mmCIF file of C-alpha atoms in Angstrom:
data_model
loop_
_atom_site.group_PDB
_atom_site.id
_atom_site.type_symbol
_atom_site.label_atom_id
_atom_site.label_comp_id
_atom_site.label_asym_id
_atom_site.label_seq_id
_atom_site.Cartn_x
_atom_site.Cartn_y
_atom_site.Cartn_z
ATOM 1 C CA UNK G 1 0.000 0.000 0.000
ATOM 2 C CA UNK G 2 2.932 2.504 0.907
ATOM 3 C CA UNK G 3 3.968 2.023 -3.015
ATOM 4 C CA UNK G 4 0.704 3.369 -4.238
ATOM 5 C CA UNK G 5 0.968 7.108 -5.139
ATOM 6 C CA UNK G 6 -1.838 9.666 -3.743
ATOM 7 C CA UNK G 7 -4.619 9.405 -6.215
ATOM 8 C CA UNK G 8 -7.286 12.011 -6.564
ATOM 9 C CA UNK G 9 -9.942 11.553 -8.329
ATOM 10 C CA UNK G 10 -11.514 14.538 -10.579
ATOM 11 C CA UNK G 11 -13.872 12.577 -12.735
ATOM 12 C CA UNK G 12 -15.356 9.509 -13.672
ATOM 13 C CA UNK G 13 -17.426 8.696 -16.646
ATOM 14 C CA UNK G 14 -18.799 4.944 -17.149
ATOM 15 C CA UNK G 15 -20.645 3.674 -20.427
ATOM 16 C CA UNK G 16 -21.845 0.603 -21.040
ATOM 17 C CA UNK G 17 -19.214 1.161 -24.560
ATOM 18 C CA UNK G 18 -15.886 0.538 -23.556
ATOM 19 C CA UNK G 19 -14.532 2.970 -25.363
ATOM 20 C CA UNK G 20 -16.235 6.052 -24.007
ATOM 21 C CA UNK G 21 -15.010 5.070 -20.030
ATOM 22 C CA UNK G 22 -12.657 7.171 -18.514
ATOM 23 C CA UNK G 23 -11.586 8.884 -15.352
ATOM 24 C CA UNK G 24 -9.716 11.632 -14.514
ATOM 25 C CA UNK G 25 -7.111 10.935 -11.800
ATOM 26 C CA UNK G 26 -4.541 13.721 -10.548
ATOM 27 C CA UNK G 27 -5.797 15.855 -13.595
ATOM 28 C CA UNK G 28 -4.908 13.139 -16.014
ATOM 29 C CA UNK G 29 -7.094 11.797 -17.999
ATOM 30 C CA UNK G 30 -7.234 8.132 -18.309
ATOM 31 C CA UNK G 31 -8.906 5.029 -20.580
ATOM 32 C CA UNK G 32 -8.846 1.520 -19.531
ATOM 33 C CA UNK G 33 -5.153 -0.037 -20.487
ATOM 34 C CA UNK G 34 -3.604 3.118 -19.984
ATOM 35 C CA UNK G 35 -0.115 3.533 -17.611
ATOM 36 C CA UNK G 36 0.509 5.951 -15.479
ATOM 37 C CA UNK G 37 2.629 6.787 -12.020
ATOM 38 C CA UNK G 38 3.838 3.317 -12.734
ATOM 39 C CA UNK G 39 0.617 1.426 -12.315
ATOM 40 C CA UNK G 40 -2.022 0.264 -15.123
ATOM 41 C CA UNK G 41 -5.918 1.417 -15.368
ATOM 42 C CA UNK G 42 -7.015 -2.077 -16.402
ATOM 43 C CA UNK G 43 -11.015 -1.980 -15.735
ATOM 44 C CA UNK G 44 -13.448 1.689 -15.482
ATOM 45 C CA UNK G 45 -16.561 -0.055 -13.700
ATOM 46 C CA UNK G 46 -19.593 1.868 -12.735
ATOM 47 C CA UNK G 47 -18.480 2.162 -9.035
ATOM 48 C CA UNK G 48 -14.971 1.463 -8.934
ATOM 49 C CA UNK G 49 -11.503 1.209 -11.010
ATOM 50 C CA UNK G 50 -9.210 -1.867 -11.484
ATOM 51 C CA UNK G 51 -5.603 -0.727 -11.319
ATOM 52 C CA UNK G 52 -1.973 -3.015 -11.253
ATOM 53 C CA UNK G 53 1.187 -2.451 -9.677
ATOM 54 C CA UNK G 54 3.777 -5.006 -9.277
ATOM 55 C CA UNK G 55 2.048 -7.609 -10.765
ATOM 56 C CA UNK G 56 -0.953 -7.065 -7.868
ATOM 57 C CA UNK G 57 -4.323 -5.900 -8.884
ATOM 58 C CA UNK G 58 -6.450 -4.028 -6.704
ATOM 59 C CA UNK G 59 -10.029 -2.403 -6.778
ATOM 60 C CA UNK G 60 -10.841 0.925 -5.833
ATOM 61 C CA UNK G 61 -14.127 2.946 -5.522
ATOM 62 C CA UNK G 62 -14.582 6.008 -7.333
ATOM 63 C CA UNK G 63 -14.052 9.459 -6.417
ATOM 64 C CA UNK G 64 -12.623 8.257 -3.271
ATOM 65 C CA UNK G 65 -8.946 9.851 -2.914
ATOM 66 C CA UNK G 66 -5.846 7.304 -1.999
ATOM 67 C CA UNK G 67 -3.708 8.995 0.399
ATOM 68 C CA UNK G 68 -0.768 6.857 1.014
ATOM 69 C CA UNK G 69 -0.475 5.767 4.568
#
């Protein structure tokens, strides 16, 4: 957990088409199978986000901030 980055969440958009999900996290915006601050967006669901680091996945709900403990 100390290896994940603050996150803050600005948006979050969820379609039932793939292709229009996204999120905006730390004023980036992101689409599923995107990188960034060395972890991987690999699911946008309709309450929560699917990210990797280190070859572990975890779930998070959105528009809740991360702050690292």
């Amino acid at each position: 957990q100390r290896s994940i980055p603050n996150l803050s969440f600005n948006s979050h958009i969820y379609s039932g088409e793939t292709s229009a999900r996204r999120v905006m996290i730390n004023n980036i915006y992101l689409r599923q199978g995107q990188g960034f601050l060395g972890m991987d967006l690999l699911e946008i669901g309709e309450y929560f986000i699917v990210l990797e680091k280190d070859n572990l996945q975890f779930k998070l709900p959105v528009l809740r901030d991360w702050i690292a403990p």
